[in-house]
Coordinates of C-alpha atoms and ligand atoms in Angstrom, one line a residue:
M1268 CA 119.0 159.4 -75.2
N1269 CA 115.7 159.1 -73.2
I1270 CA 113.3 160.1 -76.1
I1271 CA 115.6 157.6 -78.6
Y1272 CA 115.0 155.1 -75.7
I1273 CA 111.0 155.4 -75.5
A1274 CA 110.6 155.5 -79.3
L1275 CA 112.8 152.4 -79.4
C1276 CA 110.5 150.4 -76.9
V1277 CA 107.1 152.0 -78.6
L1278 CA 108.9 149.6 -81.5
V1279 CA 110.0 146.7 -79.1
S1280 CA 107.2 145.4 -77.0
N1281 CA 109.5 143.7 -74.8
C1282 CA 110.6 146.9 -73.2
W1283 CA 107.2 147.1 -71.3
A1284 CA 109.2 144.5 -69.3
G1285 CA 110.3 146.9 -67.1
V1286 CA 113.9 148.0 -66.0
P1287 CA 115.9 144.9 -64.1
W1288 CA 116.9 146.5 -61.3
K1289 CA 113.8 148.9 -60.6
G1290 CA 110.9 147.0 -58.8
E1291 CA 108.1 146.3 -60.5
P1292 CA 105.5 144.0 -59.6
Q1293 CA 103.9 141.4 -62.5
K1294 CA 100.4 142.8 -63.3
T1295 CA 98.3 139.9 -62.6
D1296 CA 95.4 139.3 -60.0
W1297 CA 97.4 135.7 -59.5
Y1298 CA 100.5 137.8 -58.4
A1299 CA 99.0 139.8 -56.2
S1300 CA 97.6 136.9 -54.3
R1301 CA 100.9 135.2 -54.4
H1302 CA 102.4 138.4 -52.6
E1303 CA 99.9 138.4 -49.9
G1304 CA 100.3 134.8 -49.4
L1305 CA 104.3 135.5 -49.2
L1306 CA 103.4 138.4 -46.5
N1307 CA 101.3 136.2 -44.6
Q1308 CA 104.3 133.4 -44.7
T1309 CA 106.5 136.8 -43.2
A1310 CA 104.2 137.8 -40.6
E1311 CA 103.9 133.7 -39.4
H1312 CA 107.5 132.5 -39.3
K1313 CA 109.1 135.8 -38.0
G1314 CA 110.3 133.8 -35.2
D1315 CA 111.2 130.6 -36.7
L1316 CA 112.1 131.9 -40.0
K1317 CA 116.1 131.2 -40.6
V1318 CA 116.6 131.0 -44.2
I1319 CA 115.1 132.4 -47.3
F1320 CA 115.1 130.6 -50.7
F1321 CA 115.0 133.8 -52.9
G1322 CA 114.0 133.2 -56.5
D1323 CA 111.5 132.4 -59.5
S1324 CA 109.6 128.9 -60.5
I1325 CA 112.8 127.2 -60.3
T1326 CA 113.4 127.9 -56.6
E1327 CA 109.2 127.7 -56.5
G1328 CA 109.6 123.9 -57.6
W1329 CA 111.3 122.7 -54.4
N1330 CA 107.8 122.8 -52.6
G1331 CA 105.2 124.8 -54.7
G1332 CA 102.6 123.9 -56.0
W1333 CA 103.8 121.6 -59.1
A1334 CA 106.6 120.5 -56.1
K1335 CA 109.2 118.5 -57.9
G1336 CA 111.4 118.8 -55.1
K1337 CA 109.7 118.7 -52.1
E1338 CA 110.4 115.2 -50.9
L1339 CA 113.9 116.6 -50.6
W1340 CA 112.9 120.0 -49.5
D1341 CA 111.3 118.3 -46.4
K1342 CA 114.2 116.3 -45.8
Y1343 CA 117.0 118.5 -45.9
Y1344 CA 115.4 122.2 -45.3
V1345 CA 112.3 122.1 -43.4
P1346 CA 113.8 121.1 -40.3
R1347 CA 116.1 123.9 -41.0
H1348 CA 113.5 126.6 -40.8
V1349 CA 114.1 127.1 -44.5
Y1350 CA 111.1 129.0 -46.3
N1351 CA 110.1 129.6 -49.9
Y1352 CA 110.2 132.9 -51.5
G1353 CA 110.4 131.8 -55.1
V1354 CA 107.3 133.0 -57.5
G1355 CA 107.1 131.3 -61.0
A1356 CA 108.4 134.1 -63.7
D1357 CA 109.8 136.5 -61.8
R1358 CA 112.5 138.4 -62.8
T1359 CA 115.3 140.6 -61.0
E1360 CA 112.8 143.9 -61.3
N1361 CA 109.8 141.4 -59.7
L1362 CA 112.3 140.5 -56.3
I1363 CA 113.0 143.6 -56.0
W1364 CA 109.5 145.1 -55.7
R1365 CA 108.5 142.3 -53.2
M1366 CA 111.3 143.5 -51.1
E1367 CA 110.2 146.8 -51.3
N1368 CA 106.5 146.2 -50.3
G1369 CA 107.7 144.0 -47.5
E1370 CA 107.7 140.5 -47.4
F1371 CA 111.0 140.5 -45.8
D1372 CA 110.3 143.0 -43.0
G1373 CA 110.5 141.9 -39.6
L1374 CA 112.6 138.8 -40.7
N1375 CA 116.7 138.2 -39.5
A1376 CA 117.5 135.4 -41.8
T1377 CA 120.8 133.8 -41.4
V1378 CA 121.0 132.6 -45.2
V1379 CA 119.4 133.6 -48.0
V1380 CA 119.9 131.6 -51.6
L1381 CA 119.2 133.9 -54.5
K1382 CA 118.2 132.6 -57.7
I1383 CA 117.4 134.5 -60.4
G1384 CA 117.5 135.9 -63.6
T1385 CA 116.4 133.2 -66.3
N1386 CA 113.1 135.0 -67.1
N1387 CA 115.1 138.4 -67.8
L1388 CA 117.2 136.1 -70.7
F1389 CA 114.9 137.3 -73.8
D1390 CA 114.2 140.9 -72.9
N1391 CA 117.5 142.4 -71.3
T1392 CA 121.3 142.4 -71.7
E1393 CA 123.6 140.9 -70.0
E1394 CA 124.9 144.0 -68.4
D1395 CA 121.1 145.2 -67.6
I1396 CA 120.5 141.6 -65.8
A1397 CA 123.7 141.3 -64.2
H1398 CA 122.8 145.5 -62.9
G1399 CA 119.5 144.0 -61.4
V1400 CA 121.1 141.0 -59.5
R1401 CA 123.0 143.4 -58.2
E1402 CA 120.3 145.6 -56.8
V1403 CA 118.5 142.5 -55.3
L1404 CA 122.0 141.8 -53.4
Y1405 CA 121.9 145.7 -52.2
Q1406 CA 118.7 145.3 -51.2
L1407 CA 119.2 142.1 -49.6
L1408 CA 122.7 143.6 -47.8
R1409 CA 120.5 146.4 -46.3
R1410 CA 117.4 144.8 -45.4
Q1411 CA 118.7 141.5 -43.9
P1412 CA 121.8 142.6 -42.8
N1413 CA 123.0 139.5 -40.5
A1414 CA 122.5 136.9 -43.4
K1415 CA 125.3 135.1 -45.3
I1416 CA 123.8 135.7 -49.5
I1417 CA 124.4 132.5 -51.5
L1418 CA 124.3 133.6 -55.0
L1419 CA 123.6 131.3 -57.3
G1420 CA 124.6 131.5 -61.3
I1421 CA 121.6 130.9 -64.1
I1422 CA 121.5 127.3 -65.0
P1423 CA 121.2 126.5 -68.6
R1424 CA 118.0 126.3 -70.4
D1425 CA 116.0 125.2 -73.8
G1426 CA 118.8 122.6 -74.2
K1427 CA 120.8 125.1 -76.6
L1428 CA 124.2 126.6 -76.3
D1429 CA 123.5 129.6 -74.5
E1430 CA 126.7 132.2 -74.1
K1431 CA 124.3 134.9 -72.7
V1432 CA 123.9 132.4 -69.5
H1433 CA 128.0 132.1 -69.0
T1434 CA 128.5 136.0 -69.5
I1435 CA 125.9 136.9 -66.9
N1436 CA 127.1 134.4 -64.6
A1437 CA 130.8 135.3 -64.6
I1438 CA 129.9 138.7 -64.3
I1439 CA 127.8 138.4 -61.2
G1440 CA 130.5 135.8 -59.8
D1441 CA 132.2 139.0 -59.2
Y1442 CA 129.8 140.1 -56.9
K1443 CA 131.3 137.8 -54.5
D1444 CA 133.4 138.7 -51.8
D1445 CA 133.7 135.3 -50.0
K1446 CA 132.4 137.2 -46.5
T1447 CA 129.0 138.0 -46.9
I1448 CA 128.3 137.3 -50.4
F1449 CA 129.4 133.7 -52.2
Y1450 CA 128.8 132.4 -55.5
L1451 CA 128.2 129.5 -56.8
D1452 CA 127.9 128.7 -60.4
M1453 CA 126.1 125.1 -60.5
N1454 CA 126.4 124.5 -64.6
S1455 CA 129.3 122.0 -64.7
H1456 CA 126.6 120.0 -62.5
F1457 CA 123.9 120.6 -64.9
E1458 CA 125.6 120.5 -68.3
T1459 CA 128.1 118.2 -70.0
A1460 CA 129.7 120.8 -72.0
S1461 CA 128.3 124.4 -72.9
G1462 CA 124.3 124.4 -73.6
V1463 CA 123.8 120.7 -73.5
E1464 CA 121.8 119.7 -70.6
I1465 CA 122.2 116.4 -68.4
P1466 CA 118.8 114.9 -69.2
D1467 CA 117.3 113.5 -66.6
L1468 CA 118.1 116.6 -64.4
Y1469 CA 115.4 118.7 -66.7
L1470 CA 111.5 118.4 -67.2
E1471 CA 110.4 118.3 -70.4
D1472 CA 110.4 121.7 -70.6
K1473 CA 114.2 121.8 -70.4
V1474 CA 113.9 124.7 -68.1
H1475 CA 112.3 123.2 -64.8
L1476 CA 114.1 120.5 -62.6
T1477 CA 113.2 116.8 -62.0
L1478 CA 113.6 115.5 -58.6
K1479 CA 117.3 114.5 -59.6
G1480 CA 117.9 118.0 -60.6
Y1481 CA 117.0 119.2 -57.2
Q1482 CA 119.2 116.7 -55.6
V1483 CA 122.2 118.0 -57.6
W1484 CA 121.4 121.7 -56.5
H1485 CA 121.0 120.4 -53.3
D1486 CA 124.6 118.1 -53.2
V1487 CA 126.3 121.2 -54.9
M1488 CA 124.8 123.6 -52.7
E1489 CA 125.2 121.8 -49.0
P1490 CA 129.3 122.9 -48.5
L1491 CA 128.1 126.7 -48.7
F1492 CA 125.0 125.8 -46.4
S1493 CA 127.0 124.0 -43.7
V1494 CA 127.3 125.1 -40.9
P1495 CA 130.8 125.2 -39.4
W1496 CA 130.5 124.5 -36.0
K1497 CA 128.3 121.4 -35.7
G1498 CA 129.4 117.7 -36.7
E1499 CA 128.6 116.5 -39.9
P1500 CA 129.8 113.6 -41.6
R1501 CA 130.5 113.4 -45.5
T1502 CA 129.0 111.3 -48.0
E1503 CA 131.9 109.6 -49.9
D1504 CA 132.5 105.8 -49.3
W1505 CA 136.0 106.4 -49.1
W1506 CA 135.6 108.9 -46.5
K1507 CA 133.8 106.5 -44.1
Q1508 CA 136.4 104.1 -44.7
R1509 CA 139.3 106.5 -43.6
H1510 CA 137.0 107.6 -40.5
Q1511 CA 137.1 103.4 -39.9
S1512 CA 140.4 103.2 -40.3
L1513 CA 141.3 105.8 -38.2
L1514 CA 138.9 104.4 -35.5
K1515 CA 140.9 101.0 -35.8
Q1516 CA 144.1 103.6 -35.5
T1517 CA 142.7 104.8 -32.2
A1518 CA 142.0 100.8 -31.0
D1519 CA 145.3 99.7 -31.9
H1520 CA 147.2 103.0 -30.6
K1521 CA 145.4 103.6 -26.9
A1522 CA 148.7 102.9 -25.3
D1523 CA 151.3 104.5 -27.2
L1524 CA 149.8 107.2 -29.1
K1525 CA 150.9 110.8 -27.6
V1526 CA 150.3 112.9 -30.1
I1527 CA 147.3 113.8 -32.6
F1528 CA 148.0 115.5 -35.7
F1529 CA 144.4 116.6 -36.5
G1530 CA 143.2 118.3 -40.1
D1531 CA 142.9 118.0 -43.8
S1532 CA 144.8 117.3 -46.5
I1533 CA 147.7 119.6 -45.7
T1534 CA 148.1 117.8 -42.7
E1535 CA 147.7 114.5 -44.1
G1536 CA 150.6 115.3 -46.2
W1537 CA 152.8 114.6 -43.6
G1538 CA 152.2 110.8 -44.8
G1539 CA 152.9 111.8 -48.4
A1540 CA 155.5 114.5 -49.4
G1541 CA 156.4 115.0 -45.5
K1542 CA 157.1 111.4 -44.7
A1543 CA 160.7 111.6 -44.6
L1544 CA 160.6 114.2 -42.0
W1545 CA 157.6 112.6 -40.1
D1546 CA 159.2 109.3 -39.7
K1547 CA 162.2 111.8 -38.5
Y1548 CA 160.6 114.1 -36.2
Y1549 CA 157.2 112.8 -34.8
V1550 CA 157.4 108.9 -35.3
P1551 CA 159.7 108.6 -32.2
R1552 CA 157.4 110.8 -30.4
H1553 CA 154.2 108.5 -30.7
A1554 CA 152.6 111.1 -33.4
Y1555 CA 149.7 109.7 -35.0
N1556 CA 147.9 111.5 -37.9
Y1557 CA 144.3 111.8 -37.9
A1558 CA 143.8 114.0 -41.2
I1559 CA 141.5 113.5 -44.0
G1560 CA 142.2 115.3 -47.5
G1561 CA 138.9 117.9 -47.8
D1562 CA 137.7 118.2 -44.4
R1563 CA 136.2 121.1 -43.0
T1564 CA 135.6 122.1 -39.3
E1565 CA 132.3 120.5 -39.8
H1566 CA 133.6 117.1 -40.5
L1567 CA 136.2 116.7 -37.4
I1568 CA 133.4 117.8 -35.3
W1569 CA 132.0 114.7 -36.1
R1570 CA 134.6 112.5 -36.0
M1571 CA 135.5 113.2 -32.9
E1572 CA 131.8 113.0 -32.1
N1573 CA 132.1 109.7 -33.4
G1574 CA 135.1 108.1 -31.7
E1575 CA 138.0 108.7 -33.3
F1576 CA 139.6 110.0 -30.1
E1577 CA 137.6 108.1 -27.3
G1578 CA 140.4 106.2 -25.0
L1579 CA 143.5 108.4 -25.7
N1580 CA 145.2 110.4 -23.7
S1581 CA 147.3 112.7 -25.6
T1582 CA 149.8 115.0 -24.4
L1583 CA 149.2 117.3 -27.3
V1584 CA 146.9 117.9 -30.3
V1585 CA 148.3 119.9 -33.2
L1586 CA 145.1 121.1 -34.7
K1587 CA 145.4 122.5 -38.4
I1588 CA 142.1 123.3 -40.0
G1589 CA 139.7 125.6 -41.9
T1590 CA 141.1 126.0 -45.3
N1591 CA 138.5 124.0 -47.0
N1592 CA 135.7 126.2 -45.1
L1593 CA 137.1 129.0 -47.3
G1594 CA 134.7 130.4 -50.3
A1595 CA 131.6 128.4 -48.3
N1596 CA 131.8 130.1 -45.1
T1597 CA 132.0 133.6 -43.4
E1598 CA 135.4 134.6 -41.5
K1599 CA 133.2 134.7 -38.2
D1600 CA 131.3 131.0 -39.0
I1601 CA 134.7 129.6 -39.9
A1602 CA 136.3 131.0 -36.5
H1603 CA 133.5 129.6 -34.7
G1604 CA 133.7 126.0 -36.0
I1605 CA 137.5 126.2 -35.0
K1606 CA 136.5 127.4 -31.4
E1607 CA 134.0 124.3 -31.4
I1608 CA 137.0 121.7 -32.0
L1609 CA 139.2 123.7 -29.2
D1610 CA 136.2 123.3 -26.9
Q1611 CA 135.8 119.8 -27.4
L1612 CA 139.7 118.7 -27.5
E1613 CA 139.4 120.3 -24.1
T1614 CA 137.0 117.9 -22.8
R1615 CA 137.8 115.0 -24.8
Q1616 CA 141.6 115.1 -24.5
P1617 CA 141.8 117.1 -20.9
N1618 CA 145.7 116.2 -20.3
A1619 CA 146.7 117.7 -23.9
K1620 CA 148.2 120.6 -24.7
I1621 CA 146.5 122.0 -28.1
L1622 CA 148.8 123.6 -30.6
L1623 CA 146.4 125.5 -32.8
L1624 CA 148.0 126.4 -36.3
G1625 CA 146.7 129.4 -38.2
I1626 CA 145.6 128.9 -42.0
I1627 CA 148.4 129.1 -44.2
P1628 CA 148.6 131.3 -47.5
R1629 CA 146.9 129.2 -50.2
D1630 CA 145.6 129.8 -54.3
G1631 CA 148.7 132.3 -54.2
K1632 CA 146.9 135.2 -53.9
T1633 CA 146.1 138.1 -51.7
D1634 CA 143.9 137.4 -49.0
D1635 CA 143.0 139.1 -46.4
L1636 CA 140.2 136.4 -45.2
V1637 CA 143.2 134.2 -43.9
K1638 CA 144.5 136.9 -42.1
N1639 CA 141.1 137.6 -40.6
I1640 CA 140.5 134.3 -39.9
N1641 CA 143.9 133.9 -38.1
D1642 CA 143.7 137.3 -36.3
I1643 CA 140.3 136.0 -34.7
I1644 CA 141.3 132.3 -33.8
A1645 CA 144.6 133.8 -32.4
T1646 CA 142.5 135.1 -29.6
Y1647 CA 141.8 131.2 -28.7
K1648 CA 144.7 130.7 -27.1
D1649 CA 145.4 131.0 -23.5
D1650 CA 149.3 130.0 -23.6
K1651 CA 149.1 127.5 -21.0
K1652 CA 146.5 125.0 -22.7
I1653 CA 145.8 126.7 -26.2
F1654 CA 148.8 127.9 -28.1
F1655 CA 149.0 129.5 -31.3
L1656 CA 151.2 129.5 -34.3
N1657 CA 150.7 131.8 -37.3
M1658 CA 153.3 130.0 -39.5
N1659 CA 152.0 132.7 -42.5
S1660 CA 155.6 134.5 -42.4
H1661 CA 157.4 131.4 -43.4
Y1662 CA 155.0 131.0 -46.1
E1663 CA 154.8 134.4 -48.0
T1664 CA 157.1 136.5 -48.7
A1665 CA 154.8 139.5 -48.8
P1666 CA 150.7 139.3 -48.0
G1667 CA 149.3 137.0 -50.6
V1668 CA 152.7 136.0 -52.5
E1669 CA 153.4 132.3 -51.6
V1670 CA 157.1 131.1 -51.1
P1671 CA 157.3 129.2 -54.3
D1672 CA 159.1 126.3 -53.5
L1673 CA 157.6 125.5 -50.4
Y1674 CA 154.1 124.8 -52.3
V1675 CA 153.2 122.1 -55.3
A1676 CA 151.7 123.6 -58.4
D1677 CA 148.2 123.7 -56.7
K1678 CA 149.4 126.3 -54.6
V1679 CA 147.5 124.7 -51.5
H1680 CA 149.5 121.6 -50.8
L1681 CA 153.0 121.6 -49.7
T1682 CA 156.4 120.0 -50.8
A1683 CA 158.7 118.2 -48.5
K1684 CA 160.3 121.7 -48.1
G1685 CA 156.8 123.2 -47.1
Y1686 CA 156.7 120.3 -44.2
Q1687 CA 160.1 121.1 -43.1
T1688 CA 159.1 124.6 -42.7
N1689 CA 155.8 123.6 -41.3
N1690 CA 157.6 121.4 -38.9
I1691 CA 157.2 123.7 -36.0
M1692 CA 156.9 121.8 -33.1
R1693 CA 159.9 122.2 -32.0
L1694 CA 159.1 125.1 -30.3
L1695 CA 157.1 125.4 -26.8
L1696 CA 156.6 128.4 -25.2
M1697 CA 157.3 127.7 -21.4
D1698 CA 155.1 128.3 -18.7
D1699 CA 156.4 130.9 -16.1
S1700 CA 158.0 134.3 -16.4
Y1701 CA 161.5 134.3 -16.0
G1702 CA 164.1 137.1 -14.9
V1703 CA 167.7 137.4 -15.8
C1704 CA 169.7 138.6 -12.5
R1705 CA 173.3 140.2 -12.1
L1706 CA 174.8 139.3 -9.0
S1707 CA 178.8 139.7 -8.1
P1708 CA 181.4 137.3 -9.3
A1709 CA 182.5 136.3 -5.9
A1710 CA 178.9 136.0 -4.6
P1711 CA 177.8 132.3 -3.6
I1712 CA 174.7 130.7 -5.3
P1713 CA 172.0 132.2 -3.3
D1714 CA 169.3 130.1 -1.6
W1715 CA 166.2 131.4 -3.8
V1716 CA 167.8 129.8 -6.8
P1717 CA 165.8 126.7 -7.5
R1718 CA 168.0 123.7 -7.3
S1719 CA 165.7 120.8 -8.8
Q1720 CA 163.0 120.5 -11.6
S1721 CA 159.7 120.7 -10.6
Q1722 CA 156.7 119.2 -12.4
R1723 CA 156.8 122.3 -14.6
Q1724 CA 159.1 122.9 -17.5
T1725 CA 161.6 125.0 -15.8
L1726 CA 165.1 126.8 -16.6
V1727 CA 167.6 127.8 -14.5
S1728 CA 170.7 128.9 -15.6
I1729 CA 173.6 129.9 -13.9
T1730 CA 177.0 131.5 -15.0
Y1731 CA 179.8 132.6 -13.5
T1732 CA 182.6 135.1 -15.2
T1733 CA 185.1 137.3 -14.2
D1734 CA 182.9 140.2 -14.4
E1735 CA 179.6 138.8 -13.0
L1736 CA 177.4 135.8 -11.5
S1737 CA 174.3 135.5 -14.4
I1738 CA 171.2 133.8 -13.3
V1739 CA 168.2 133.1 -15.3
C1740 CA 165.2 131.8 -13.2
P1741 CA 161.7 131.8 -12.8
L1742 CA 160.5 135.3 -11.7
Q1743 CA 158.7 134.0 -8.8
S1744 CA 161.9 132.8 -7.4
I1745 CA 163.5 135.9 -7.3
P1746 CA 163.3 138.2 -4.1
N1747 CA 163.0 141.8 -4.3
G1748 CA 166.1 144.1 -4.3
V1749 CA 168.1 142.0 -6.8
Q1750 CA 169.2 143.5 -9.8
C1751 CA 167.2 141.9 -12.2
E1752 CA 165.5 142.4 -16.0
R1753 CA 161.9 140.8 -15.5
N1754 CA 159.3 139.5 -17.4
W1755 CA 161.3 137.3 -19.8
R1756 CA 158.9 134.3 -21.6
C1757 CA 161.1 131.4 -22.4
I1758 CA 160.7 129.7 -25.8
K1759 CA 162.3 126.0 -26.0
I1760 CA 163.3 124.6 -28.9
I1761 CA 162.5 120.9 -28.2
G1762 CA 165.3 119.1 -29.3
P1763 CA 167.7 117.2 -28.8
L1764 CA 168.9 119.4 -31.6
D1765 CA 171.5 118.0 -33.8
F1766 CA 174.4 120.1 -33.6
G1767 CA 174.5 120.5 -37.3
Q1768 CA 171.4 122.0 -37.8
I1769 CA 172.6 125.6 -37.5
G1770 CA 170.8 128.5 -38.8
I1771 CA 167.8 127.3 -36.8
I1772 CA 168.2 129.9 -33.8
S1773 CA 168.9 132.6 -36.6
S1774 CA 165.9 131.6 -38.5
L1775 CA 163.7 132.1 -35.5
T1776 CA 165.6 135.2 -34.1
A1777 CA 165.8 137.2 -37.5
P1778 CA 162.4 137.9 -37.6
L1779 CA 162.5 138.9 -34.2
A1780 CA 165.0 141.1 -34.9
R1781 CA 163.9 142.8 -37.9
N1782 CA 160.8 143.9 -35.1
S1783 CA 163.3 145.3 -32.8
I1784 CA 162.1 143.0 -30.4
P1785 CA 165.0 141.9 -27.7
V1786 CA 166.0 138.4 -27.4
F1787 CA 168.2 136.4 -25.1
I1788 CA 169.5 133.1 -25.9
I1789 CA 170.7 130.0 -23.3
S1790 CA 172.1 127.3 -25.4
T1791 CA 172.6 123.8 -23.5
F1792 CA 173.8 120.8 -24.7
D1793 CA 170.8 119.0 -26.0
T1794 CA 169.1 122.5 -27.4
D1795 CA 168.3 126.1 -27.3
Y1796 CA 166.1 128.3 -25.1
I1797 CA 165.2 131.9 -26.5
L1798 CA 164.0 134.3 -24.2
V1799 CA 161.7 137.1 -25.1
K1800 CA 160.4 139.9 -23.3
E1801 CA 156.4 138.9 -21.9
T1802 CA 154.7 141.7 -24.1
H1803 CA 156.3 140.6 -27.2
S1804 CA 156.4 137.0 -26.6
V1805 CA 152.5 136.9 -27.8
R1806 CA 153.4 137.6 -31.1
Ligands
NAG237 C1 96.7 136.4 -45.6 O1 96.0 136.2 -44.2 C2 94.8 137.1 -44.2 C3 94.6 137.1 -42.7 O2 94.9 135.9 -41.9 C4 93.6 136.6 -44.6 O3 92.4 136.5 -44.8 C5 94.2 136.2 -46.2 O4 93.4 135.5 -46.9 C6 95.8 135.7 -46.4 N1 95.9 135.5 -48.1 C7 96.4 134.6 -48.3 C8 97.1 134.4 -49.9 O5 96.4 133.6 -47.8
NAG238 C1 119.6 139.2 -35.9 O1 120.2 137.8 -35.2 C2 121.4 138.0 -35.1 C3 122.0 137.1 -35.4 O2 122.2 135.9 -36.5 C4 121.3 138.8 -33.8 O3 122.9 139.2 -33.2 C5 120.7 139.9 -33.8 O4 120.3 140.6 -32.8 C6 119.1 139.7 -34.2 N1 118.4 140.6 -34.6 C7 117.2 140.6 -34.1 C8 116.7 142.1 -34.4 O5 116.7 139.9 -33.9
NAG239 C1 146.8 110.5 -19.2 O1 147.8 111.1 -18.5 C2 148.1 111.9 -17.8 C3 149.8 112.3 -18.2 O2 149.5 113.4 -19.2 C4 148.1 110.9 -16.9 O3 147.9 111.9 -15.3 C5 146.9 110.2 -16.0 O4 146.5 109.9 -15.1 C6 146.3 109.7 -17.8 N1 145.0 109.3 -17.5 C7 144.6 108.2 -17.9 C8 143.2 107.6 -17.7 O5 145.3 107.0 -18.1

């Protein structure tokens, strides 16, 4: 096999170009000097480098010698401590060689943008080029273990239909895991049809980019580049108008607003598919919707920082965000973004409880990303000010299998029925721990039983039967020596419930029963209370 390969190579001179997944330098003095310059750059910027742009001449063109992208580079990337490691004519094997020869030694990048392969197109097969890209990724993972890697597809070149580019992109697109490696195929922005380049994005050589081409690259990549915990506005005009109308909503309803719904299109949909339920459940509670479709964590932060809640004094904020950060940010970073929103809400709405909702499944697929993020953000609750609710057991029948009639066809947004399920505000975890006491049926009501409501939400229940006097009240009131089952937490179903709404209790308690979690139910004229043993109420 090797002999045949060597024999073929002698016949086909291009084989000398190398194996795409084995490190090899370009063999010119110019290249040696470029490499030395990059080693110098590394030595000089160890302390401040945050982002690496890694690739060939198209990457180099951001700010290199002929520098078509320089103006944008200075504007967008210099302030973020981005350094360019693009070298003209480089192929996958050259990138590997440069890494193996120290270019990233001692660096600790947070992001690496990788774009490579176009110079391999004429000498290597699709599979071999993809193999080369994979090797670059492996080495990056090892050499820059704290970096998020943004892998860009090969863009069209030479103004012709090139199935090879699409085939390679299809293979390398699969290397993403949406945790560390993210993939972005920019071709729909660079060609009008397969192989038909958009003319003013390319220079005359139909390979390299104009300033406008770099602008497109930036715009398309920006969401992946975003920092989920730093406030950032969106650029669309309609979005700015929405922000203005929300500022007006704030000004108009300072006095009566009690509840803020804060989020993205799924929350916004309370005004669409969920409108009938919104009018029924939330309008009477003075709830207002502050959700904008497509928003990510950073956009919510920007909106808060730009006055949307100024002068409001809400009692409850329902926060549901993060689904639009999926595919652009790491789990940790998305959770960090949500944490920042919570921190800002605590200072901006100091009298509000915050109900943080987990991300619900999307795209009808198994997604441990969603699960992992929910696991992280669940730890942000303190059950005093911040409450967390993971609704996923209601939205999926098995991990990743969405309950169909809760979602519209895009498998992201909700139907009216989906909003009914989403109508979880009726649950409130009350402050105290409770005890369930048993006394003699002949005993009077003891003095230690609280007789009036304090400031806190409190439940006191006294039941006489022929067999017992049963008292449920906050644990701190109950003296030692009383026969008592301790440490129950109480979930109030915020009513008043319509007596016709049967099935609510069973829909709540059935999942608990399935998990062998003991529950104790107290029904009143207005509503119901579910008591759950303390060790279980955190679920
Ligand atoms: C790299 O740095 C060394 C030492 O400062 C210097 O002599 C050399 O000229 C630099 N090389 C390049 C290509 O900038
Ligand atoms: C590299 O950066 C990460 C954060 O991105 C940090 O946790 C780690 O300690 C840094 N490592 C070094 C060697 O500076
Ligand atoms: C905000 O509401 C709380 C009750 O939730 C009240 O105690 C406080 O005085 C109000 N603050 C302002 C500035 O209206």
